[in-house]
Amino acid sequence: MARDRNDDSSDTGRFDFAQMLAVADALPVALAFVDREFRYRFVNRALAEFLERSRGELLGLTMAEVLDPKAMADRRPMLDAALAGERQWFAADFDHPTRGPLAIQSEYLPQVGSDGNVFGLVLLISDVTEQRVSERALKESEARFRRIADSAPVPMWVTRLDRSRDFVNQAYVELMGVDAEQSRRIDWMRRVHPDDKAKVIEDTIAGEKSGGSFVTEARFERRPGDWRWMRAVSQPRFGPDGDLIGYIGVSTDITLAKQSEIELRTQVEERTAELQASEARVRAIFDTVLEVIVLLEPDGTILEINRVSTPWRDTNPERSLGGKIWDAPTMLAYPEHIPAMKAAVASAAKGEPFNGEFKMERAGVATAYLDYSIQPIRDDHGEIIYLLAEARDITDLKAAQEQLRQSQKMEALGQLTGGIAHDFNNLLTVVVGGLDMILRNVTDERLKRYATNALTAAERGARLTAQLLAFSRVQRLEVRATDVAPLIEGMRPLLGNVLGPSIVKKFKLHDERMPVMADPTQLELAVLNLAINARDAMPDGGKLTIATKAVQIVDDPELEDGDYLELCVNDTGTGMPPDVVARAFDPFFTTKEVGKGTGLGLSMVYGVARQSGGTARIDSAPGEGTTIKLYFKCADGDAEGELAKADVNASEPAIRNASILVIDDDPDVREFIVSSLGDYGYRVRAAADGVEGLEMFGKQRPDLVVLDYAMPGLSGGEVAAQILNAVPGQPILFVSGYSESEAISSAAPLAQMLAKPFRPDALDAAVREALGQGT
């Protein structure tokens, strides 16, 4: 019959209490079992001997009866935690009754029954007094070593075989300039001078291979820019078994000794006169870079020359050494400068420095401009021993200066144009207003027709002044929903005059109304610029086609996805090569002769398209004409109908009892405004300048101030500021030949703006809107 392996009746495998006790007594660790009242139920021999009591004496006693009260109180929190099921491990002092103070390491192991509850604790106790004494002795030894090492005036370190550092002293920390922890981790090879790294690695490999001590010397960067010569001595470090485990190193600062060595070497080298002269030449020539430098004898013989490469210079300048500078290949390529060069050398040889500008111009090479100088070099006695010639290429500087002059010219032209347009707007205000009054009051159809034609021409003049203001950059960009096709239709007469009879004009304009976000005046000016460029590209005549069509843009790198209007201007002119196409939109880039182009036309066209949320692109090739496409993002709403709006406003009844103060320095404009407002039934007073206007305002406050912005003396902005300071909220309507929207908004944020020229109806509508009665 088979037996169960746990059957106590089996002789083999039986393990009784006596055997367990023997095993427990054989353990070098003191062991006990206590119940939940901390009563000893089992102790092994090691624990009984440690407590110096018999096993029988201890069994049945509680820990509180065996230990002194303080020891029991210290251990009670750990005992309670162990009874709660948490294993406890700790080290504590123990006052032995005969052996005195000891260091004890204890471990409390909870014993859990089948019901899941802790029914007792196994106690493991070890005497670690000798270990604690050894550790303290080791720490004291290490502390003594550190104090000794930190007292040393030289950097010291201890490394492992992998070169990681176990220890660095205070001098090492100070050398590295970081804290001790970072000093141990820092890669000190990064501080070694680049010219010395290879030698350090070579010395280290050879030294470690030798198995003994070795020495390395190198420049070490103590602080940024502060290089010190250091001499490091490394000794092998062996472990208890005699194996190599690392190195112990000490370094010393040998900067002074090295400097002395270098100075001595320099003194020895300087005994050679030829070497000394060569060093002087090198210092004279190569201290300056990016310029052509030539060291000459006083008679013009070339001693040294640098190798700066430039398009106008000989490719092998050193072949001119030993010859006269005016016989050098570069000078022979530009013989017109040889007399000036000879005169310059002669002048410098007499002690008179030469400075001038050379234009290096010859076939097949780009023209360059040089700032050339020749300076005498004197010895300690004041004698001229060398001449130093320097040539600096100032071609880019000259180009920049030319661009600056062109920009200043364009700025002055813009200011002049803006001033003319402003005065012209004042004249057109009177003309447009007068013609409009004539149309209202005459019944003769022929006179009406004459007046209508004149009014149309005057309004064309108003559009022209708007273009002039846009050109002069005075008029602010006013992006709004604009219909392109009607705008271009209105430009047909102007384009016909610009292009002339030799160019066929063809228009393919999209019939469907597609308002886009653009400034109408800027857009007209852009189309005019493209037409002028096309005309210049077709000197013998040709065909210009202007077309619009709807396109949908998807995944374009420059444009957002959506619906766009494409405005295409195509000519049958000479076309452009790829390098010109690549730069066509760059400001100031032009292929036209000096005086015939500013290089701003296409850049302005590109800017108009980009500012309106679109872009511009060129398709051109020599002999195949040019196509320029402008893309404008379609507006969400309909185009604004300013004229219709003005007409609707004009049909509304006027405010008959409002008082208005008109301040304008132009007598004709002032008279037109006063008369027009009077015809509508307003009570009007007028002032010729800002000072008079402020006086009249102070005497009797009007319902509205109609104010010109650009006036001599006090400007409209200054007058408005004083009025609003005196009477906050005073209604003000600005009228101006410019479009100073930002300046007016700054001076009077709530003021209305009416641009000259305008008709009486538009003036009446603006007045009613300013008075709060507009639509």
CSV table of C-alpha atoms in Angstrom, one decimal, residues 106-107 141 160 202 253 293 296 313 379 465 488 523 645 680 724 735 737:
chain,number,residue,atom,x,y,z
A,106,SER,CA,16.7,43.1,13.6
A,107,GLU,CA,14.1,41.7,11.2
A,141,SER,CA,40.0,56.8,7.2
A,160,ARG,CA,38.6,53.2,-12.5
A,202,GLU,CA,49.1,58.8,-27.5
A,253,ASP,CA,50.5,73.9,-13.4
A,293,ILE,CA,47.1,92.8,-49.5
A,296,LEU,CA,56.2,96.2,-51.3
A,313,ARG,CA,42.3,89.3,-60.1
A,379,ASP,CA,61.0,101.1,-38.5
A,465,THR,CA,-5.0,111.5,-58.5
A,488,ILE,CA,-10.8,97.1,-66.0
A,523,LEU,CA,-5.4,97.2,-58.5
A,645,LYS,CA,-24.9,104.4,-51.6
A,680,TYR,CA,-29.2,121.8,-48.4
A,724,LEU,CA,-12.2,117.2,-28.5
A,735,VAL,CA,-12.3,116.3,-45.7
A,737,GLY,CA,-7.1,115.4,-50.7
